[in-house]
Amino acid sequence: MSRTKTSVKTIGETISLCLQNNLTFAAYRLPNQTRPKLMVQKNLETEEIEALSNINELRGFLIAPFLHSEENRMFIISPDYFLDGETPKKQFDEISQIKHGGTEEVENMLPYEVSMEEYLGQIEKITRLIKNNEVQKVVLSRAKIVNYDLSKKIQEIFSKLCNRFSNAFIYVFKARDQIWMGATPEPFAFFENNIFHTSSVAGTKEDKKKYQLLENWGSKEKQEQQYVSDYIDSVLNENHWENIEHNGPYVKKAGNLLHLRTDFTSVAGAMNGNLGYLIYNLHPTPAICGFPKDKALEIIQSIEKHNREYYSGFLGPVGMENPVSLFVNLRCMKIVGSQIVLYSGGGLTIDSHPVDEWYETEIKAGTLLSVIYESK
């Protein structure tokens, strides 16, 4: 007998309940799937993850920052309740009985918001370093703060993102007094059926017919993406992963944008290195940091005035239907009271034009803003 409509609740209704009861949770929808999933944790505090060497033993929703620090730690949300597409009434009623008191709001949670003039100056400073051969690529990011109260619309925005961006990883999580949401186009690390998958995604163009053909892309974008591909290939080899195959570069659509992408696969075998060490060594890739990696990181930390926190980190389910399904946290926002912080960035090379780079970050921030403003 089929269940009546009153016997189940939607994932959206359950997200609303979790927010109302101040619960720790993560909802997500994998690319090219239709059913959203939801993990709800009974305890308020999350488990901190120090290392990934035992990633095959983890189970839950893993969240890692751009850079590990005392403020920004890697942690996992436990699936005390794991809901697939809908919530049976019995589980909904059980979740409704779990409530946590609110915590005092932390002041000054908003990051520094750079002006266009200052951002252009930062770009010029970095391009001078590139021209002096001190570095080849640097990914510069910025935070955009918008006054808009999303507190009553989080489940609605999540649903709209799922409908709008079918090939993106859609998520929202609440943990440690933070709420983040995103629609990222960039896969990071997958392990299923004994095969490891990762991708090199870089270079950005607006979704115009001309750029759907690889030959119409310029040297700037092609070189930017090649840095990422070369880096991934070298890390796979250095970590003793064998039978490496790659497909690309090819043009991949992501919302209102196009990117260059190359896919890598490696079949697991007795000679391969540890999966957790491989993921640790891959992050951050030149797609979100630059090349050479250490020098690019040094420049980012000296020039960017905001803390990236979990922007350009990685996140996703582990130990669930597939052992590992992780994505780079791009096209994302942090919800802070009645304001939202949107993060975006772009890869700078010797051929970069400052105004074009600013415009690219505006387009990327517009991915989420277009859905938010629809809900007004």
Tab-separated table of C-alpha atoms in Angstrom:
chain	number	residue	atom	x	y	z
A	1	MET	CA	0.000	0.000	0.000
A	2	SER	CA	1.369	3.444	-0.881
A	3	ARG	CA	1.827	5.907	1.924
A	4	THR	CA	-0.589	8.818	2.132
A	5	LYS	CA	0.722	12.332	1.691
A	6	THR	CA	0.200	13.047	5.389
A	7	SER	CA	2.530	10.179	6.353
A	8	VAL	CA	5.596	11.847	4.822
A	9	LYS	CA	7.176	15.287	4.929
A	10	THR	CA	9.332	16.875	2.267
A	11	ILE	CA	13.038	17.490	2.733
A	12	GLY	CA	12.246	21.217	2.601
A	13	GLU	CA	9.793	20.905	5.507
A	14	THR	CA	12.413	18.956	7.469
A	15	ILE	CA	15.067	21.613	6.773
A	16	SER	CA	12.657	24.216	8.190
A	17	LEU	CA	12.174	22.081	11.297
A	18	CYS	CA	15.940	21.715	11.763
A	19	LEU	CA	16.417	25.482	11.528
A	20	GLN	CA	13.533	26.116	13.928
A	21	ASN	CA	14.985	23.688	16.498
A	22	ASN	CA	18.606	24.869	16.006
A	23	LEU	CA	19.761	21.416	14.847
A	24	THR	CA	23.019	20.503	13.146
A	25	PHE	CA	22.252	19.198	9.643
A	26	ALA	CA	23.343	18.978	6.025
A	27	ALA	CA	21.036	18.721	3.015
A	28	TYR	CA	22.395	18.069	-0.454
A	29	ARG	CA	21.539	16.993	-3.974
A	30	LEU	CA	24.180	15.262	-6.077
A	31	PRO	CA	24.716	16.353	-9.707
A	32	ASN	CA	22.251	14.962	-12.238
A	33	GLN	CA	20.065	13.443	-9.546
A	34	THR	CA	16.571	14.499	-8.540
A	35	ARG	CA	16.208	13.367	-4.927
A	36	PRO	CA	17.710	15.573	-2.216
A	37	LYS	CA	19.231	13.904	0.850
A	38	LEU	CA	19.306	15.155	4.418
A	39	MET	CA	21.501	14.215	7.365
A	40	VAL	CA	20.376	15.333	10.820
A	41	GLN	CA	22.652	15.044	13.833
A	42	LYS	CA	21.216	14.609	17.325
A	43	ASN	CA	24.018	16.438	19.131
A	44	LEU	CA	24.695	20.123	18.577
A	45	GLU	CA	28.491	19.872	18.474
A	46	THR	CA	30.184	18.313	15.469
A	47	GLU	CA	33.134	15.923	15.462
A	48	GLU	CA	36.411	17.509	14.472
A	49	ILE	CA	38.491	15.572	11.933
A	50	GLU	CA	42.248	15.944	12.363
A	51	ALA	CA	43.370	13.908	9.344
A	52	LEU	CA	41.944	11.997	6.400
A	53	SER	CA	44.145	8.907	6.584
A	54	ASN	CA	41.085	6.944	7.781
A	55	ILE	CA	38.611	8.533	5.366
A	56	ASN	CA	37.271	5.076	4.427
A	57	GLU	CA	36.004	4.732	8.005
A	58	LEU	CA	34.195	8.079	8.135
A	59	ARG	CA	30.429	8.348	7.696
A	60	GLY	CA	28.550	11.604	7.323
A	61	PHE	CA	28.862	15.007	5.657
A	62	LEU	CA	32.508	16.108	5.634
A	63	ILE	CA	33.361	19.832	5.571
A	64	ALA	CA	36.920	21.148	5.161
A	65	PRO	CA	38.105	24.784	5.024
A	66	PHE	CA	40.356	26.403	2.440
A	67	LEU	CA	43.147	26.399	5.021
A	68	HIS	CA	43.083	24.662	8.392
A	69	SER	CA	43.279	26.979	11.404
A	70	GLU	CA	42.050	27.264	14.972
A	71	GLU	CA	38.994	29.153	13.647
A	72	ASN	CA	38.337	27.001	10.600
A	73	ARG	CA	38.585	23.295	11.255
A	74	MET	CA	37.612	20.231	9.295
A	75	PHE	CA	34.578	18.486	10.788
A	76	ILE	CA	31.847	15.985	9.989
A	77	ILE	CA	28.077	16.053	10.490
A	78	SER	CA	26.870	12.630	11.634
A	79	PRO	CA	23.872	10.994	9.920
A	80	ASP	CA	21.897	10.072	13.026
A	81	TYR	CA	18.974	10.489	10.642
A	82	PHE	CA	19.572	9.955	6.931
A	83	LEU	CA	16.607	10.914	4.777
A	84	ASP	CA	16.436	10.170	1.078
A	85	GLY	CA	13.990	12.325	-0.877
A	86	GLU	CA	11.387	12.535	1.887
A	87	THR	CA	10.923	12.174	5.638
A	88	PRO	CA	8.595	9.498	7.069
A	89	LYS	CA	6.252	10.939	9.709
A	90	LYS	CA	7.755	8.801	12.474
A	91	GLN	CA	11.237	10.221	11.853
A	92	PHE	CA	9.871	13.754	11.430
A	93	ASP	CA	8.158	13.490	14.805
A	94	GLU	CA	11.349	12.173	16.410
A	95	ILE	CA	13.393	15.019	14.958
A	96	SER	CA	10.807	17.541	16.155
A	97	GLN	CA	11.513	16.402	19.735
A	98	ILE	CA	15.217	17.318	19.443
A	99	LYS	CA	15.815	20.958	20.300
A	100	HIS	CA	18.925	22.944	21.138
A	101	GLY	CA	19.034	26.355	22.741
A	102	GLY	CA	20.361	29.244	20.715
A	103	THR	CA	23.846	30.563	21.353
A	104	GLU	CA	24.873	34.172	21.670
A	105	GLU	CA	25.588	35.804	18.348
A	106	VAL	CA	29.240	36.398	17.662
A	107	GLU	CA	29.983	39.987	16.720
A	108	ASN	CA	32.020	41.016	13.683
A	109	MET	CA	31.255	37.838	11.791
A	110	LEU	CA	31.167	39.652	8.472
A	111	PRO	CA	34.379	39.522	6.421
A	112	TYR	CA	36.154	42.487	4.879
A	113	GLU	CA	34.443	43.601	1.652
A	114	VAL	CA	36.898	44.955	-0.888
A	115	SER	CA	35.866	47.793	-3.222
A	116	MET	CA	36.225	47.510	-6.997
A	117	GLU	CA	39.058	50.044	-6.955
A	118	GLU	CA	40.950	48.147	-4.272
A	119	TYR	CA	40.368	44.793	-6.004
A	120	LEU	CA	41.763	46.169	-9.275
A	121	GLY	CA	44.810	47.372	-7.347
A	122	GLN	CA	45.282	43.897	-5.861
A	123	ILE	CA	45.106	42.386	-9.349
A	124	GLU	CA	47.720	44.803	-10.686
A	125	LYS	CA	50.025	43.959	-7.777
A	126	ILE	CA	49.711	40.235	-8.512
A	127	THR	CA	50.171	40.592	-12.269
A	128	ARG	CA	53.431	42.470	-11.607
A	129	LEU	CA	54.641	39.471	-9.604
A	130	ILE	CA	53.639	37.189	-12.463
A	131	LYS	CA	55.502	39.334	-15.002
A	132	ASN	CA	58.565	39.183	-12.736
A	133	ASN	CA	58.354	35.355	-12.884
A	134	GLU	CA	57.771	35.078	-9.130
A	135	VAL	CA	54.585	33.064	-9.701
A	136	GLN	CA	52.627	31.838	-12.731
A	137	LYS	CA	49.033	31.888	-11.504
A	138	VAL	CA	47.237	33.260	-8.434
A	139	VAL	CA	43.540	32.849	-7.631
A	140	LEU	CA	42.332	36.063	-6.025
A	141	SER	CA	38.954	36.063	-4.275
A	142	ARG	CA	36.597	38.552	-2.691
A	143	ALA	CA	33.540	38.643	-0.458
A	144	LYS	CA	30.370	40.453	-1.512
A	145	ILE	CA	27.966	41.389	1.295
A	146	VAL	CA	24.264	41.804	0.519
A	147	ASN	CA	21.628	43.008	2.983
A	148	TYR	CA	18.923	40.368	2.652
A	149	ASP	CA	17.224	38.257	5.306
A	150	LEU	CA	17.144	34.655	4.086
A	151	SER	CA	16.297	33.107	7.454
A	152	LYS	CA	12.724	32.169	6.441
A	153	LYS	CA	13.606	31.208	2.862
A	154	ILE	CA	16.537	28.811	3.203
A	155	GLN	CA	14.541	25.706	2.294
A	156	GLU	CA	12.946	27.589	-0.639
A	157	ILE	CA	16.335	28.728	-2.005
A	158	PHE	CA	17.732	25.199	-1.618
A	159	SER	CA	14.828	23.793	-3.633
A	160	LYS	CA	15.186	26.447	-6.348
A	161	LEU	CA	18.920	25.815	-6.658
A	162	CYS	CA	18.180	22.101	-7.111
A	163	ASN	CA	15.715	22.913	-9.882
A	164	ARG	CA	17.890	25.520	-11.606
A	165	PHE	CA	21.297	23.816	-11.591
A	166	SER	CA	20.811	20.159	-12.414
A	167	ASN	CA	24.521	19.376	-12.981
A	168	ALA	CA	25.811	21.138	-9.839
A	169	PHE	CA	26.255	19.861	-6.287
A	170	ILE	CA	23.633	21.708	-4.225
A	171	TYR	CA	23.946	21.861	-0.458
A	172	VAL	CA	23.013	23.707	2.701
A	173	PHE	CA	24.466	22.962	6.113
A	174	LYS	CA	24.108	24.373	9.604
A	175	ALA	CA	26.821	23.691	12.150
A	176	ARG	CA	28.761	25.608	14.779
A	177	ASP	CA	26.488	28.663	14.493
A	178	GLN	CA	27.176	28.839	10.767
A	179	ILE	CA	24.857	28.377	7.808
A	180	TRP	CA	26.381	27.864	4.360
A	181	MET	CA	24.701	27.177	1.046
A	182	GLY	CA	26.021	26.629	-2.464
A	183	ALA	CA	25.685	25.276	-5.980
A	184	THR	CA	29.190	24.202	-6.894
A	185	PRO	CA	30.091	23.013	-10.396
A	186	GLU	CA	33.463	21.594	-9.404
A	187	PRO	CA	33.984	17.934	-8.412
A	188	PHE	CA	37.003	17.335	-6.194
A	189	ALA	CA	37.367	13.688	-5.175
A	190	PHE	CA	35.225	10.615	-5.782
A	191	PHE	CA	35.882	7.007	-4.944
A	192	GLU	CA	33.402	4.398	-6.095
A	193	ASN	CA	33.625	0.914	-7.570
A	194	ASN	CA	37.341	0.890	-6.766
A	195	ILE	CA	38.012	3.865	-9.051
A	196	PHE	CA	39.252	7.305	-7.964
A	197	HIS	CA	37.941	10.314	-9.914
A	198	THR	CA	38.984	13.959	-9.839
A	199	SER	CA	38.717	16.881	-12.252
A	200	SER	CA	40.680	19.905	-13.358
A	201	VAL	CA	38.219	22.793	-13.756
A	202	ALA	CA	39.479	26.293	-14.593
A	203	GLY	CA	38.985	29.116	-17.066
A	204	THR	CA	35.679	30.960	-17.240
A	205	LYS	CA	33.538	32.407	-20.021
A	206	GLU	CA	29.930	33.517	-20.203
A	207	ASP	CA	27.627	30.921	-21.716
A	208	LYS	CA	27.731	32.108	-25.333
A	209	LYS	CA	27.544	29.880	-28.397
A	210	LYS	CA	31.040	30.934	-29.526
A	211	TYR	CA	32.684	29.579	-26.366
A	212	GLN	CA	30.946	26.234	-26.495
A	213	LEU	CA	33.755	25.299	-28.911
A	214	LEU	CA	37.182	24.730	-27.349
A	215	GLU	CA	39.051	26.313	-30.266
A	216	ASN	CA	37.456	29.702	-29.522
A	217	TRP	CA	38.975	29.930	-26.041
A	218	GLY	CA	42.018	32.143	-25.541
A	219	SER	CA	45.493	31.241	-24.344
A	220	LYS	CA	44.831	32.788	-20.919
A	221	GLU	CA	42.036	30.348	-20.032
A	222	LYS	CA	43.747	27.343	-21.628
A	223	GLN	CA	46.992	27.979	-19.740
A	224	GLU	CA	45.117	28.611	-16.491
A	225	GLN	CA	43.414	25.221	-16.801
A	226	GLN	CA	46.610	23.450	-17.894
A	227	TYR	CA	48.336	24.462	-14.649
A	228	VAL	CA	45.613	22.607	-12.740
A	229	SER	CA	45.796	19.514	-14.953
A	230	ASP	CA	49.588	19.301	-14.700
A	231	TYR	CA	49.392	19.656	-10.913
A	232	ILE	CA	46.783	16.908	-10.504
A	233	ASP	CA	48.765	14.570	-12.749
A	234	SER	CA	51.940	15.169	-10.727
A	235	VAL	CA	50.206	14.641	-7.346
A	236	LEU	CA	48.632	11.381	-8.534
A	237	ASN	CA	52.045	10.128	-9.619
A	238	GLU	CA	53.839	11.346	-6.475
A	239	ASN	CA	51.278	9.512	-4.332
A	240	HIS	CA	51.907	6.296	-6.302
A	241	TRP	CA	48.509	6.073	-7.956
A	242	GLU	CA	48.737	4.079	-11.144
A	243	ASN	CA	46.722	3.449	-14.322
A	244	ILE	CA	46.010	7.173	-14.587
A	245	GLU	CA	43.755	8.177	-17.470
A	246	HIS	CA	42.473	11.606	-18.393
A	247	ASN	CA	39.784	12.979	-20.672
A	248	GLY	CA	39.954	16.602	-21.818
A	249	PRO	CA	40.137	19.463	-21.860
A	250	TYR	CA	36.549	20.022	-22.928
A	251	VAL	CA	33.976	22.783	-22.389
A	252	LYS	CA	31.597	22.226	-19.462
A	253	LYS	CA	28.506	24.326	-18.755
A	254	ALA	CA	27.914	25.461	-15.160
A	255	GLY	CA	24.791	27.575	-14.749
A	256	ASN	CA	25.299	30.789	-16.715
A	257	LEU	CA	29.012	30.102	-17.199
A	258	LEU	CA	31.311	27.819	-19.167
A	259	HIS	CA	34.562	26.278	-17.877
A	260	LEU	CA	37.374	24.143	-19.252
A	261	ARG	CA	37.512	20.710	-17.662
A	262	THR	CA	39.694	17.588	-17.738
A	263	ASP	CA	38.635	14.413	-15.906
A	264	PHE	CA	41.139	12.047	-14.281
A	265	THR	CA	40.582	8.454	-13.194
A	266	SER	CA	42.824	5.921	-11.471
A	267	VAL	CA	41.943	2.332	-10.655
A	268	ALA	CA	42.778	1.444	-7.059
A	269	GLY	CA	45.332	-1.303	-6.597
A	270	ALA	CA	47.761	-2.783	-4.094
A	271	MET	CA	50.496	-0.351	-5.152
A	272	ASN	CA	48.363	2.787	-4.782
A	273	GLY	CA	48.915	5.235	-1.960
A	274	ASN	CA	46.439	6.062	0.825
A	275	LEU	CA	43.233	7.748	-0.424
A	276	GLY	CA	43.134	10.209	2.465
A	277	TYR	CA	46.740	11.287	1.896
A	278	LEU	CA	45.978	11.796	-1.789
A	279	ILE	CA	43.034	14.084	-1.009
A	280	TYR	CA	45.122	15.967	1.561
A	281	ASN	CA	47.936	16.484	-0.944
A	282	LEU	CA	45.621	17.555	-3.774
A	283	HIS	CA	44.015	20.358	-1.753
A	284	PRO	CA	44.213	23.221	-2.512
A	285	THR	CA	44.684	22.752	-6.257
A	286	PRO	CA	45.800	25.575	-8.580
A	287	ALA	CA	42.107	25.963	-9.530
A	288	ILE	CA	41.465	27.721	-6.192
A	289	CYS	CA	44.967	28.722	-5.154
A	290	GLY	CA	47.476	29.157	-7.981
A	291	PHE	CA	50.775	27.830	-9.225
A	292	PRO	CA	53.333	27.137	-7.861
A	293	LYS	CA	51.122	26.290	-4.910
A	294	ASP	CA	53.258	27.469	-1.971
A	295	LYS	CA	54.141	30.810	-3.549
A	296	ALA	CA	50.535	31.417	-4.620
A	297	LEU	CA	49.328	30.703	-1.064
A	298	GLU	CA	51.866	33.136	0.339
A	299	ILE	CA	50.627	35.872	-2.006
A	300	ILE	CA	46.952	35.160	-1.252
A	301	GLN	CA	47.557	35.398	2.488
A	302	SER	CA	49.450	38.677	2.113
A	303	ILE	CA	46.928	40.378	-0.223
A	304	GLU	CA	43.430	39.081	0.568
A	305	LYS	CA	41.948	40.906	3.566
A	306	HIS	CA	39.185	38.399	4.272
A	307	ASN	CA	39.266	34.908	5.719
A	308	ARG	CA	38.023	32.476	3.064
A	309	GLU	CA	36.773	30.153	5.831
A	310	TYR	CA	34.992	27.283	4.034
A	311	TYR	CA	34.890	28.979	0.635
A	312	SER	CA	37.173	27.035	-1.747
A	313	GLY	CA	37.479	24.242	0.788
A	314	PHE	CA	35.756	20.945	0.035
A	315	LEU	CA	32.665	19.155	1.285
A	316	GLY	CA	30.262	16.314	0.629
A	317	PRO	CA	29.025	12.916	1.812
A	318	VAL	CA	31.469	10.170	2.797
A	319	GLY	CA	30.689	6.568	3.742
A	320	MET	CA	27.136	6.848	2.460
A	321	GLU	CA	25.873	5.499	-0.895
A	322	ASN	CA	29.395	5.966	-2.283
A	323	PRO	CA	32.547	5.868	-0.129
A	324	VAL	CA	33.674	9.408	-1.084
A	325	SER	CA	31.823	12.181	-2.984
A	326	LEU	CA	33.564	15.502	-2.380
A	327	PHE	CA	33.201	18.847	-4.170
A	328	VAL	CA	35.117	22.135	-4.102
A	329	ASN	CA	33.043	24.719	-2.217
A	330	LEU	CA	32.494	27.339	-4.935
A	331	ARG	CA	29.442	29.469	-5.895
A	332	CYS	CA	28.660	29.584	-2.220
A	333	MET	CA	27.418	31.938	0.451
A	334	LYS	CA	27.423	32.245	4.202
A	335	ILE	CA	24.216	33.427	5.856
A	336	VAL	CA	24.900	35.839	8.728
A	337	GLY	CA	21.756	37.161	10.396
A	338	SER	CA	19.951	39.421	7.931
A	339	GLN	CA	22.930	39.537	5.573
A	340	ILE	CA	24.502	37.127	3.112
A	341	VAL	CA	28.166	36.868	2.193
A	342	LEU	CA	28.837	35.649	-1.345
A	343	TYR	CA	32.339	34.451	-2.212
A	344	SER	CA	33.859	34.431	-5.683
A	345	GLY	CA	37.278	34.592	-7.303
A	346	GLY	CA	39.241	34.196	-10.488
A	347	GLY	CA	42.567	32.887	-11.702
A	348	LEU	CA	45.133	35.569	-12.585
A	349	THR	CA	47.812	34.895	-15.187
A	350	ILE	CA	50.133	37.071	-17.244
A	351	ASP	CA	47.287	37.723	-19.729
A	352	SER	CA	44.709	38.862	-17.149
A	353	HIS	CA	42.845	42.170	-17.547
A	354	PRO	CA	41.815	43.654	-14.155
A	355	VAL	CA	38.341	44.929	-15.141
A	356	ASP	CA	37.503	41.601	-16.815
A	357	GLU	CA	38.529	39.781	-13.638
A	358	TRP	CA	36.262	41.965	-11.481
A	359	TYR	CA	33.393	41.349	-13.893
A	360	GLU	CA	34.006	37.596	-13.687
A	361	THR	CA	33.605	37.637	-9.891
A	362	GLU	CA	30.358	39.606	-10.267
A	363	ILE	CA	28.980	37.016	-12.708
A	364	LYS	CA	29.945	34.184	-10.360
A	365	ALA	CA	28.263	35.877	-7.385
A	366	GLY	CA	25.230	36.391	-9.618
A	367	THR	CA	24.746	32.623	-9.860
A	368	LEU	CA	23.212	32.552	-6.372
A	369	LEU	CA	21.892	36.123	-6.387
A	370	SER	CA	19.695	35.446	-9.420
A	371	VAL	CA	17.874	32.726	-7.480
A	372	ILE	CA	17.703	34.770	-4.273
A	373	TYR	CA	16.155	37.802	-5.978
A	374	GLU	CA	13.550	35.571	-7.616
A	375	SER	CA	12.294	34.792	-4.108
A	376	LYS	CA	11.668	38.415	-3.116
